[in-house]
Short mmCIF file of C-alpha atoms in Angstrom, two decimals:
data_model
loop_
_atom_site.label_atom_id
_atom_site.label_comp_id
_atom_site.label_asym_id
_atom_site.label_seq_id
_atom_site.Cartn_x
_atom_site.Cartn_y
_atom_site.Cartn_z
CA UNK A 2 0.61 146.00 53.38
CA UNK A 3 1.86 149.55 53.04
CA UNK A 4 5.57 150.09 52.44
CA UNK A 5 7.61 152.76 54.21
CA UNK A 6 7.95 154.45 50.83
CA UNK A 7 4.20 155.07 50.75
CA UNK A 8 4.35 157.55 53.64
CA UNK A 9 7.69 159.13 52.87
CA UNK A 10 8.17 162.40 51.05
CA UNK A 11 11.27 164.49 50.47
CA UNK A 12 11.89 168.22 50.86
CA UNK A 13 14.69 170.35 49.45
CA UNK A 14 16.60 173.06 51.30
CA UNK A 15 19.12 175.32 49.54
CA UNK A 16 22.72 175.56 50.64
CA UNK A 17 23.55 179.24 50.11
CA UNK A 18 26.92 180.75 49.15
CA UNK A 19 27.31 183.66 51.58
CA UNK A 20 29.58 185.64 49.25
CA UNK A 21 27.69 185.35 45.99
CA UNK A 22 24.20 185.02 47.47
CA UNK A 23 23.49 182.15 45.06
CA UNK A 24 22.30 178.61 45.67
CA UNK A 25 25.31 176.31 45.82
CA UNK A 26 23.46 173.02 46.26
CA UNK A 27 20.27 171.38 47.53
CA UNK A 28 20.09 169.18 50.61
CA UNK A 29 17.45 166.45 50.32
CA UNK A 30 15.57 165.89 53.58
CA UNK A 31 13.33 162.92 54.38
CA UNK A 32 9.86 163.97 55.56
CA UNK A 33 7.82 160.94 56.71
CA UNK A 34 4.08 161.48 57.05
CA UNK A 35 3.99 159.18 60.07
CA UNK A 36 6.43 157.30 62.28
CA UNK A 37 10.11 157.99 62.80
CA UNK A 38 11.83 156.32 59.91
CA UNK A 39 15.06 158.24 60.58
CA UNK A 40 15.34 156.63 64.01
CA UNK A 41 14.82 153.26 62.35
CA UNK A 42 17.43 154.08 59.71
CA UNK A 43 19.95 154.94 62.43
CA UNK A 44 19.59 151.38 63.68
CA UNK A 45 19.20 149.70 60.27
CA UNK A 46 22.03 150.41 57.78
CA UNK A 47 20.20 148.69 54.90
CA UNK A 48 17.19 150.95 55.39
CA UNK A 49 19.41 154.03 55.61
CA UNK A 50 21.11 153.06 52.35
CA UNK A 51 17.73 152.68 50.63
CA UNK A 52 16.70 156.09 51.99
CA UNK A 53 19.77 157.67 50.37
CA UNK A 54 18.87 156.12 47.00
CA UNK A 55 15.25 157.27 47.33
CA UNK A 56 16.38 160.80 48.18
CA UNK A 57 18.52 160.96 45.07
CA UNK A 58 15.74 159.68 42.84
CA UNK A 59 13.33 162.23 44.33
CA UNK A 60 15.74 165.00 43.33
CA UNK A 61 16.19 163.60 39.84
CA UNK A 62 12.43 163.62 39.32
CA UNK A 63 12.48 167.37 39.99
CA UNK A 64 15.01 167.78 37.16
CA UNK A 65 17.25 170.04 39.18
CA UNK A 66 20.72 170.75 37.78
CA UNK A 67 22.09 171.77 41.18
CA UNK A 68 24.59 169.66 43.12
CA UNK A 69 22.90 167.51 45.74
CA UNK A 70 23.51 166.73 49.41
CA UNK A 71 22.32 163.30 50.59
CA UNK A 72 22.30 162.37 54.28
CA UNK A 73 23.68 159.05 55.51
CA UNK A 74 24.62 157.90 59.00
CA UNK A 75 28.28 157.22 59.82
CA UNK A 76 27.31 153.78 61.14
CA UNK A 77 25.70 152.90 57.82
CA UNK A 78 28.89 153.58 55.90
CA UNK A 79 31.02 151.61 58.34
CA UNK A 80 28.60 148.68 58.24
CA UNK A 81 27.96 148.56 54.48
CA UNK A 82 31.47 149.50 53.39
CA UNK A 83 30.15 152.07 50.93
CA UNK A 84 26.94 152.71 48.98
CA UNK A 85 27.18 150.93 45.66
CA UNK A 86 23.38 151.15 45.06
CA UNK A 87 23.63 154.94 45.39
CA UNK A 88 26.51 155.05 42.92
CA UNK A 89 24.44 152.97 40.47
CA UNK A 90 21.42 155.25 40.94
CA UNK A 91 23.55 158.34 40.24
CA UNK A 92 24.82 156.85 36.99
CA UNK A 93 21.33 155.71 35.95
CA UNK A 94 20.07 159.25 36.48
CA UNK A 95 22.75 160.67 34.17
CA UNK A 96 24.39 162.59 37.01
CA UNK A 97 28.05 162.54 38.04
CA UNK A 98 29.10 161.22 41.47
CA UNK A 99 31.06 164.41 42.16
CA UNK A 100 27.80 166.34 41.88
CA UNK A 101 26.65 164.51 45.03
CA UNK A 102 27.94 165.29 48.50
CA UNK A 103 27.33 162.73 51.23
CA UNK A 104 26.48 164.45 54.51
CA UNK A 105 27.91 161.98 57.02
CA UNK A 106 25.71 162.31 60.11
CA UNK A 107 26.37 161.46 63.75
CA UNK A 108 26.38 159.53 65.99
CA UNK A 109 30.00 158.42 65.70
CA UNK A 110 30.17 156.74 69.11
CA UNK A 111 30.76 153.00 68.74
CA UNK A 112 31.25 153.37 64.96
CA UNK A 113 34.41 151.43 63.97
CA UNK A 114 36.81 154.14 62.91
CA UNK A 115 38.86 152.02 60.51
CA UNK A 116 35.75 150.70 58.77
CA UNK A 117 34.31 154.20 58.41
CA UNK A 118 37.50 155.63 56.92
CA UNK A 119 37.79 152.67 54.54
CA UNK A 120 34.21 153.22 53.35
CA UNK A 121 34.84 156.94 52.81
CA UNK A 122 37.98 156.17 50.81
CA UNK A 123 35.93 153.88 48.56
CA UNK A 124 33.23 156.55 48.10
CA UNK A 125 35.83 159.16 47.23
CA UNK A 126 37.28 156.73 44.73
CA UNK A 127 33.85 156.57 43.08
CA UNK A 128 33.81 160.38 42.93
CA UNK A 129 31.49 161.34 45.80
CA UNK A 130 32.30 164.31 47.99
CA UNK A 131 32.16 164.09 51.76
CA UNK A 132 30.65 166.49 54.29
CA UNK A 133 30.93 166.17 58.08
CA UNK A 134 27.43 167.01 59.32
CA UNK A 135 26.24 168.09 62.75
CA UNK A 136 29.64 169.31 63.98
CA UNK A 137 29.32 171.23 67.25
CA UNK A 138 26.09 169.53 68.27
CA UNK A 139 27.13 165.93 67.70
CA UNK A 140 29.79 163.60 69.01
CA UNK A 141 32.49 163.96 66.35
CA UNK A 142 35.96 164.13 68.01
CA UNK A 143 38.36 166.59 66.40
CA UNK A 144 40.80 163.80 65.66
CA UNK A 145 38.14 161.88 63.73
CA UNK A 146 37.10 165.06 61.94
CA UNK A 147 40.62 165.62 60.65
CA UNK A 148 40.90 161.94 59.68
CA UNK A 149 37.68 162.25 57.67
CA UNK A 150 39.29 165.13 55.72
CA UNK A 151 35.87 166.29 54.47
CA UNK A 152 35.37 168.69 51.59
CA UNK A 153 32.76 170.48 53.73
CA UNK A 154 32.14 170.89 57.46
CA UNK A 155 28.61 171.73 58.59
CA UNK A 156 28.37 173.51 61.94
CA UNK A 157 25.27 173.71 64.09
CA UNK A 158 23.93 177.28 64.38
CA UNK A 159 24.17 177.09 68.18
CA UNK A 160 27.92 177.70 67.82
CA UNK A 161 27.20 181.18 66.43
CA UNK A 162 26.80 182.23 70.08
CA UNK A 163 30.55 181.54 70.32
CA UNK A 164 32.06 183.28 67.26
CA UNK A 165 35.60 182.41 68.37
CA UNK A 166 34.74 178.71 67.98
CA UNK A 167 33.44 179.33 64.45
CA UNK A 168 36.60 181.30 63.56
CA UNK A 169 38.73 178.47 64.93
CA UNK A 170 36.80 175.94 62.84
CA UNK A 171 37.35 178.13 59.75
CA UNK A 172 41.10 177.96 60.39
CA UNK A 173 40.90 174.17 60.70
CA UNK A 174 38.85 173.97 57.49
CA UNK A 175 41.44 176.05 55.64
CA UNK A 176 44.14 173.65 56.80
CA UNK A 177 42.09 170.66 55.58
CA UNK A 178 41.10 172.33 52.30
CA UNK A 179 37.43 172.24 53.31
CA UNK A 180 34.64 174.80 53.16
CA UNK A 181 32.73 175.84 56.28
CA UNK A 182 28.93 175.89 56.38
CA UNK A 183 26.45 176.76 59.14
CA UNK A 184 23.12 174.95 59.41
CA UNK A 185 19.93 176.24 61.01
CA UNK A 186 20.42 179.98 60.39
CA UNK A 187 17.12 181.64 61.33
CA UNK A 188 17.86 185.33 61.92
CA UNK A 189 19.75 188.13 60.20
CA UNK A 190 21.88 188.45 63.32
CA UNK A 191 23.01 184.84 62.97
CA UNK A 192 23.70 185.45 59.29
CA UNK A 193 25.92 188.44 60.11
CA UNK A 194 27.83 186.47 62.75
CA UNK A 195 28.31 183.53 60.36
CA UNK A 196 29.80 185.77 57.68
CA UNK A 197 31.94 187.75 60.10
CA UNK A 198 33.30 184.53 61.62
CA UNK A 199 34.35 183.24 58.19
CA UNK A 200 31.64 180.77 57.17
CA UNK A 201 31.36 180.48 53.39
CA UNK A 202 28.07 178.59 53.14
CA UNK A 203 24.87 178.41 55.17
CA UNK A 204 21.35 177.06 55.15
CA UNK A 205 18.29 177.63 57.26
CA UNK A 206 14.80 179.11 57.48
CA UNK A 207 16.16 182.64 56.94
CA UNK A 208 17.15 181.85 53.36
CA UNK A 209 14.44 179.35 52.44
CA UNK A 210 12.59 176.67 54.40
CA UNK A 211 12.60 173.04 53.23
CA UNK A 212 10.05 172.70 50.43
CA UNK A 213 8.66 170.01 48.16
CA UNK A 214 9.88 171.93 45.11
CA UNK A 215 13.54 173.04 44.81
CA UNK A 216 13.83 176.78 45.48
CA UNK A 217 14.61 178.96 42.49
CA UNK A 218 15.57 181.93 44.67
CA UNK A 219 16.52 182.61 48.27
CA UNK A 220 16.40 185.58 50.63
CA UNK A 221 19.84 186.98 51.46
CA UNK A 222 20.09 190.00 53.82
CA UNK A 223 21.93 193.02 52.46
CA UNK A 224 24.56 195.06 54.20
CA UNK A 225 26.01 192.33 56.41
CA UNK A 226 29.79 192.43 56.79
CA UNK A 227 31.78 190.02 54.69
CA UNK A 228 35.11 188.45 55.49
CA UNK A 229 37.84 188.39 52.88
CA UNK A 230 41.43 187.33 53.34
CA UNK A 231 44.27 189.78 53.02
CA UNK A 232 44.18 191.46 49.60
CA UNK A 233 47.80 190.51 49.02
CA UNK A 234 46.78 186.91 48.30
CA UNK A 235 43.18 187.52 47.28
CA UNK A 236 40.13 185.56 48.37
CA UNK A 237 40.22 181.84 47.51
CA UNK A 238 38.23 180.88 44.46
CA UNK A 239 36.39 178.12 46.34
CA UNK A 240 34.35 180.84 48.05
CA UNK A 241 32.81 181.85 44.71
CA UNK A 242 32.12 178.46 43.16
CA UNK A 243 28.72 178.14 41.51
CA UNK A 244 27.16 174.87 40.35
CA UNK A 245 28.21 173.92 36.84
CA UNK A 246 25.89 172.72 34.08
CA UNK A 247 27.56 169.51 32.92
CA UNK A 248 26.89 167.27 29.95
CA UNK A 249 28.93 164.42 28.51
CA UNK A 250 31.37 165.40 25.79
CA UNK A 251 29.31 163.26 23.41
CA UNK A 252 26.20 165.45 23.87
CA UNK A 253 24.63 166.81 20.71
CA UNK A 254 24.05 170.49 20.02
CA UNK A 255 20.34 169.79 20.34
CA UNK A 256 20.81 168.50 23.90
CA UNK A 257 22.81 171.58 24.86
CA UNK A 258 20.19 173.84 23.33
CA UNK A 259 17.42 172.09 25.27
CA UNK A 260 19.35 172.58 28.53
CA UNK A 261 20.05 176.26 27.88
CA UNK A 262 16.56 177.17 26.76
CA UNK A 263 15.06 175.35 29.73
CA UNK A 264 17.43 176.96 32.24
CA UNK A 265 17.69 180.71 31.60
CA UNK A 266 20.07 181.21 34.54
CA UNK A 267 22.70 178.89 33.06
CA UNK A 268 25.40 180.98 31.39
CA UNK A 269 27.22 178.07 29.80
CA UNK A 270 27.65 174.32 29.64
CA UNK A 271 30.78 172.31 30.30
CA UNK A 272 31.24 169.13 28.32
CA UNK A 273 33.12 166.60 30.42
CA UNK A 274 34.62 163.17 29.83
CA UNK A 275 33.66 160.04 31.78
CA UNK A 276 35.86 161.13 34.68
CA UNK A 277 34.28 164.59 34.89
CA UNK A 278 37.26 166.40 33.41
CA UNK A 279 36.19 169.45 31.33
CA UNK A 280 36.90 168.97 27.63
CA UNK A 281 34.95 171.79 25.96
CA UNK A 282 33.20 174.93 27.17
CA UNK A 283 29.98 176.09 25.50
CA UNK A 284 29.14 179.76 26.05
CA UNK A 285 25.40 180.48 26.12
CA UNK A 286 25.22 183.56 23.89
CA UNK A 287 27.71 182.40 21.25
CA UNK A 288 26.14 178.95 21.06
CA UNK A 289 22.53 180.16 20.75
CA UNK A 290 23.61 182.74 18.17
CA UNK A 291 25.11 179.98 16.04
CA UNK A 292 22.01 177.83 16.45
CA UNK A 293 19.63 180.67 15.57
CA UNK A 294 21.49 181.67 12.41
CA UNK A 295 20.03 180.72 9.06
CA UNK A 296 20.19 176.94 8.71
CA UNK A 297 21.91 176.84 12.11
CA UNK A 298 19.55 174.31 13.66
CA UNK A 299 19.57 172.12 10.57
CA UNK A 300 23.36 172.23 10.41
CA UNK A 301 24.19 171.66 14.07
CA UNK A 302 21.26 170.09 15.97
CA UNK A 303 22.38 166.48 15.57
CA UNK A 304 26.10 167.17 15.50
CA UNK A 305 28.36 167.05 18.57
CA UNK A 306 28.06 170.22 20.64
CA UNK A 307 31.82 170.09 21.16
CA UNK A 308 32.24 171.52 17.64
CA UNK A 309 30.56 174.74 18.85
CA UNK A 310 32.58 174.92 22.05
CA UNK A 311 35.95 176.29 23.07
CA UNK A 312 38.82 174.91 25.08
CA UNK A 313 37.79 175.27 28.74
CA UNK A 314 39.47 177.73 31.02
CA UNK A 315 40.27 176.00 34.29
CA UNK A 316 41.75 176.82 37.67
CA UNK A 317 42.48 174.62 40.66
CA UNK A 318 40.16 174.70 43.64
CA UNK A 319 42.98 176.24 45.72
CA UNK A 320 43.50 179.17 43.32
CA UNK A 321 42.86 182.77 44.37
CA UNK A 322 40.59 185.28 42.71
CA UNK A 323 43.63 187.08 41.30
CA UNK A 324 44.81 183.89 39.62
CA UNK A 325 41.42 183.52 37.97
CA UNK A 326 41.71 187.05 36.59
CA UNK A 327 45.09 186.13 35.14
CA UNK A 328 43.51 183.14 33.37
CA UNK A 329 40.71 185.34 32.00
CA UNK A 330 43.22 187.92 30.78
CA UNK A 331 44.84 185.35 28.47
CA UNK A 332 43.07 185.00 25.13
CA UNK A 333 40.55 186.91 23.10
CA UNK A 334 38.33 189.61 24.51
CA UNK A 335 35.25 187.77 23.27
CA UNK A 336 35.77 185.19 26.04
CA UNK A 337 35.99 187.52 29.02
CA UNK A 338 32.43 186.63 30.03
CA UNK A 339 33.02 182.87 29.89
CA UNK A 340 32.68 180.91 33.11
CA UNK A 341 35.94 179.51 34.45
CA UNK A 342 35.83 175.84 35.43
CA UNK A 343 37.13 175.00 38.91
CA UNK A 344 38.74 171.57 39.10
CA UNK A 345 39.95 169.37 41.93
CA UNK A 346 43.29 167.58 42.22
CA UNK A 347 42.09 164.94 39.74
CA UNK A 348 41.06 167.54 37.19
CA UNK A 349 37.34 166.90 37.77
CA UNK A 350 34.99 169.85 37.58
CA UNK A 351 33.63 170.95 40.96
CA UNK A 352 31.83 174.03 39.64
CA UNK A 353 32.39 177.32 37.87
CA UNK A 354 33.21 180.88 38.84
CA UNK A 355 31.89 183.97 37.12
CA UNK A 356 34.06 186.97 36.44
CA UNK A 357 31.40 189.36 37.76
CA UNK A 358 31.46 187.70 41.22
CA UNK A 359 35.23 187.99 41.46
CA UNK A 360 35.44 191.59 40.26
CA UNK A 361 32.71 192.63 42.70
CA UNK A 362 34.39 190.94 45.65
CA UNK A 363 37.84 192.30 44.83
CA UNK A 364 36.45 195.79 44.33
CA UNK A 365 34.62 195.63 47.68
CA UNK A 366 37.77 194.43 49.43
CA UNK A 367 39.72 197.33 47.96
CA UNK A 368 37.04 199.83 48.99
CA UNK A 369 36.92 198.41 52.52
CA UNK A 370 40.70 198.44 52.69
CA UNK A 371 40.90 202.05 51.51
CA UNK A 372 38.19 203.15 53.96
CA UNK A 373 40.23 201.74 56.83
CA UNK A 374 43.52 203.43 55.89
CA UNK A 375 44.82 206.38 57.85
CA UNK A 376 44.87 209.34 55.42
CA UNK A 377 48.23 210.57 56.73
CA UNK A 378 50.30 207.37 56.56
CA UNK A 379 48.06 205.20 54.32
CA UNK A 380 48.41 202.45 56.91
CA UNK A 381 45.45 200.35 58.10
CA UNK A 382 43.77 201.11 61.41
CA UNK A 383 43.37 198.97 64.49
CA UNK A 384 40.64 196.71 63.04
CA UNK A 385 43.04 195.16 60.53
CA UNK A 386 45.63 194.44 63.23
CA UNK A 387 43.21 193.13 65.86
CA UNK A 388 41.55 190.90 63.27
CA UNK A 389 44.93 189.37 62.45
CA UNK A 390 45.64 188.97 66.19
CA UNK A 391 42.46 186.91 66.55
CA UNK A 392 43.45 184.75 63.59
CA UNK A 393 46.84 184.01 65.12
CA UNK A 394 45.20 183.19 68.45
CA UNK A 395 42.86 180.77 66.66
CA UNK A 396 45.88 179.26 64.88
CA UNK A 397 47.62 178.69 68.20
CA UNK A 398 50.59 180.82 67.13
CA UNK A 399 52.87 182.87 69.39
CA UNK A 400 53.04 186.57 68.51
CA UNK A 401 54.24 189.93 69.77
CA UNK A 402 51.99 192.99 69.81
CA UNK A 403 53.74 196.37 70.14
CA UNK A 404 52.53 199.91 70.68
CA UNK A 405 54.82 202.76 69.52
CA UNK A 406 54.32 206.49 70.00
CA UNK A 407 56.19 209.79 70.17
CA UNK A 408 57.06 211.19 73.60
CA UNK A 409 55.24 214.46 74.41
CA UNK A 410 53.85 214.68 70.91
CA UNK A 411 51.57 217.62 71.77
CA UNK A 412 54.61 219.66 72.75
CA UNK A 413 56.26 218.67 69.45
CA UNK A 414 53.24 219.91 67.51
CA UNK A 415 52.97 223.09 69.55
CA UNK A 416 56.69 223.89 69.19
CA UNK A 417 57.47 222.73 65.65
CA UNK A 418 54.04 223.10 64.05
CA UNK A 419 51.55 220.51 62.88
CA UNK A 420 53.18 220.20 59.42
CA UNK A 421 56.47 219.10 61.02
CA UNK A 422 54.52 216.77 63.29
CA UNK A 423 52.72 215.23 60.32
CA UNK A 424 56.01 214.73 58.49
CA UNK A 425 57.45 212.98 61.56
CA UNK A 426 54.45 210.61 61.71
CA UNK A 427 54.73 209.83 58.00
CA UNK A 428 58.44 209.09 58.38
CA UNK A 429 57.78 206.80 61.33
CA UNK A 430 55.18 204.89 59.34
CA UNK A 431 57.59 204.46 56.43
CA UNK A 432 60.36 203.26 58.75
CA UNK A 433 58.05 200.66 60.29
CA UNK A 434 56.97 199.47 56.85
CA UNK A 435 60.58 199.16 55.70
CA UNK A 436 61.40 197.00 58.71
CA UNK A 437 58.28 194.86 58.32
CA UNK A 438 58.88 191.57 56.60
CA UNK A 439 57.13 188.25 56.29
CA UNK A 440 54.10 188.17 58.55
CA UNK A 441 54.64 191.53 60.27
CA UNK A 442 51.62 193.86 60.20
CA UNK A 443 51.83 197.62 60.82
CA UNK A 444 48.86 199.81 61.72
CA UNK A 445 48.39 203.50 62.46
CA UNK A 446 45.61 203.86 65.02
CA UNK A 447 45.54 207.64 65.11
CA UNK A 448 47.65 210.62 66.18
CA UNK A 449 51.15 209.40 66.98
CA UNK A 450 50.11 205.86 67.95
CA UNK A 451 51.18 202.81 65.92
CA UNK A 452 50.42 199.10 66.42
CA UNK A 453 52.83 196.45 65.15
CA UNK A 454 52.12 192.72 65.11
CA UNK A 455 55.10 190.48 64.50
CA UNK A 456 56.68 187.14 65.30
CA UNK A 457 58.62 187.15 68.60
CA UNK A 458 61.92 186.70 66.75
CA UNK A 459 61.23 189.86 64.75
CA UNK A 460 61.18 192.14 67.79
CA UNK A 461 64.87 193.16 67.93
CA UNK A 462 65.06 194.28 64.26
CA UNK A 463 61.76 196.15 64.72
CA UNK A 464 63.00 197.99 67.80
CA UNK A 465 66.34 198.84 66.19
CA UNK A 466 64.64 200.26 63.09
CA UNK A 467 62.91 202.98 65.10
CA UNK A 468 64.77 203.35 68.41
CA UNK A 469 68.29 203.52 66.95
CA UNK A 470 67.34 206.43 64.65
CA UNK A 471 67.83 210.09 65.75
CA UNK A 472 64.33 211.52 65.15
CA UNK A 473 63.49 215.20 64.97
CA UNK A 474 60.60 217.48 64.05
CA UNK A 475 61.35 220.98 62.81
CA UNK A 476 64.90 220.68 64.13
CA UNK A 477 63.69 219.63 67.59
CA UNK A 478 64.97 216.19 68.73
CA UNK A 479 62.26 213.71 69.79
CA UNK A 480 62.26 210.28 71.41
CA UNK A 481 59.97 207.32 71.05
CA UNK A 482 58.41 204.85 73.48
CA UNK A 483 57.81 201.20 72.59
CA UNK A 484 55.72 198.73 74.62
CA UNK A 485 55.49 195.06 73.70
CA UNK A 486 53.44 192.17 75.04
CA UNK A 487 54.58 188.64 74.13
CA UNK A 488 51.65 186.24 73.78
CA UNK A 489 52.37 182.53 73.88
CA UNK A 490 49.68 180.11 72.65
CA UNK A 491 46.80 179.90 75.11
CA UNK A 492 47.74 182.98 77.15
CA UNK A 493 45.12 185.35 75.67
CA UNK A 494 41.60 184.45 74.43
CA UNK A 495 41.26 187.34 71.97
CA UNK A 496 42.70 190.69 70.85
CA UNK A 497 41.02 192.60 73.69
CA UNK A 498 43.11 190.81 76.31
CA UNK A 499 46.28 191.36 74.28
CA UNK A 500 45.52 195.08 73.97
CA UNK A 501 44.71 195.32 77.69
CA UNK A 502 48.11 193.80 78.44
CA UNK A 503 49.78 196.62 76.49
CA UNK A 504 48.24 199.46 78.52
CA UNK A 505 50.39 199.15 81.71
CA UNK A 506 53.49 198.46 79.61
CA UNK A 507 52.96 201.66 77.66
CA UNK A 508 52.58 203.60 80.92
CA UNK A 509 55.83 202.09 82.20
CA UNK A 510 57.67 202.96 78.96
CA UNK A 511 56.43 206.57 79.08
CA UNK A 512 57.83 206.93 82.61
CA UNK A 513 61.35 206.24 81.35
CA UNK A 514 63.76 208.80 79.90
CA UNK A 515 65.13 208.71 76.36
CA UNK A 516 64.12 206.18 73.73
CA UNK A 517 62.43 203.44 75.74
CA UNK A 518 61.25 199.87 75.29
CA UNK A 519 59.35 197.83 77.86
CA UNK A 520 58.51 194.17 77.26
CA UNK A 521 56.03 192.04 79.17
CA UNK A 522 54.53 188.58 78.83
CA UNK A 523 50.81 187.89 78.76
CA UNK A 524 49.65 186.16 81.93
CA UNK A 525 52.92 186.88 83.79
CA UNK A 526 53.56 189.69 86.31
CA UNK A 527 56.20 192.37 85.86
CA UNK A 528 58.07 193.51 82.79
CA UNK A 529 61.57 193.89 81.36
CA UNK A 530 63.10 197.28 80.55
CA UNK A 531 65.07 196.83 77.33
CA UNK A 532 65.68 200.51 76.51
CA UNK A 533 65.50 203.71 78.54
CA UNK A 534 66.42 204.83 82.02
CA UNK A 535 64.53 205.94 85.08
CA UNK A 536 67.23 208.56 85.66
CA UNK A 537 67.15 211.78 83.56
CA UNK A 538 70.17 212.25 81.28
CA UNK A 539 71.26 215.44 83.07
CA UNK A 540 71.20 213.76 86.49
CA UNK A 541 73.10 210.75 85.15
CA UNK A 542 75.86 213.05 83.90
#
C-alpha cells in the first residue's frame, strides 16, 4: 500500500527583502502529485504535524543555509499543544529553532483561543518564530492577531488594491514589533504598491515561482519607490536583516572553511552557543587568508574556529541604521566590512546586516530628502507633509493641518522687489521652524505657501509665532493669513480630504483684514474666526 509520502513533493519559494533585494528565507510548500493532502491535514492535526516535519527534512536535504518557513494550521497547534517532533527534527538536522518560522495558517474559526496561545508560547520557548499567514484573505480577527504577537504578518496580495489597508497594517506591525510581508505578488505594479505602502518583505511569481530546488537568485524590479522612515531616527535595522551563517561555537576551523568555500555569497560565519547567542564572529577574507598561509591548514584545520574569530558586533532588532553605524565606528578599521549580528530580546541571533546595505539606504534617503527640499527655505515640499498626514490617519491620531501665506504677495514682490520677497519667505520659514517642536512638521509648498502639521494643542503657540510678529518686506508692512482644519480620528480617510477641507478656510481667511486665522473642523459645517476682522481698519477707526 502506497503511503502519502510516496506522492508528496516539496517546492521552495523565496521570501524577498524589498529593501536589499536579497532572499530573506525560503517557504517550503507541499506539492502532492495526487489528492488533496492539505485538506486532509486541515482536518487531521497529526497528519499536519507530520507534514511540517517532512517539509523541514526536505529543506535539509537541499543543504540550504537560509532560514525556513514551515506551514502549520492554527487548529493543529491548538490540538497538539505544540510540535515537539518538529523541534526534534530541527535539532537532528543541526539547525537552530530560531532559524525556522512557523507560518500559522487559517482557519481560526472554532480554534480554541487559549489553547492556541498556549501552544505558541511553548513554541516560542523552544525558539521558533511565529508568522500570521493569510491575513486579509482569512478569518483572523484583529484582536487574535494582536494576541498572537507574531514576528511576521503575511498579507494577501489582494489587499494591494487598498493601499491604505496595507499602510494601516504596517503601523500595527510596528506597534507589535513585527515585519510586514505580502504574498502572491505577480506584477511590477503590485511590487511598487507593496513598497510604497510600507511592506518590508514579499514573495510571489514576480520574484521567483515555487521550485524543487531553492532559488539562488530572484528578479527584483528596479526604480520602484522605497519607503523609509524620517531620517531623524533612521530606518529600522530589521528592514535590512540578511540570513546569518551559523555554526556552533565548538565548530572546527575546517568546518568553517568547508562552509565558506561551499557558499561564496557568505561573507562571514557567526559561532553561537547552545541558545543561539553569538560568541565569535569569523570574517571570510581574514579567516581564509589565515588558512591559506604557509602551514595554515595544518595549524588550524582541527582547532576551534573561535581562535580565528573576533568578538561579535551586535545590535538589537529594534536598533536603527544610524545605531549600527555607531557600532561599526567603534574599533579598528580592519573590521568595517564585518557583518553586524542582529539579536532579539534574549540575545539570540536573528540575522546579520551588512554595512553596504545601510550606507546605500541612508544615502538614498538623504538624496530623496534633498530633492524634495525647497531651494529657498530648505524645507520639504507637500509630499513629506501629506505622507505624514496619512500615517497619523492610519494611527488614529487627531491632528491639525494649517496653510499659511502672505497677503497680496504679488504686490509685495512688485513693490519691494523679488529679493525682499525672498528674504520675507526665508524669515517666515525660519520662524515656523523655531516654533515647531515635538511632532510638528513644516513644509514649503511653493511661492508664499506653507503647510504645517501639528498636534491640536500646538496650534496657539504656532499662530502666535507668526501672527504676533510685525512682518515687512523692503520696509513695506505685510500681513499673513492662516487657515487650519482640525481632524479628529475617523473624520478624514486620507490627506486629500484634509487638504480639500483647507481650501474654503483659506478663502475665508483671505477675505478678512489684517493678520487672520480661520479654524474649521473636518466633517463639520462652518468655521471659527480667531484672528482678523471683516471690517477694514480705516472704517473701524
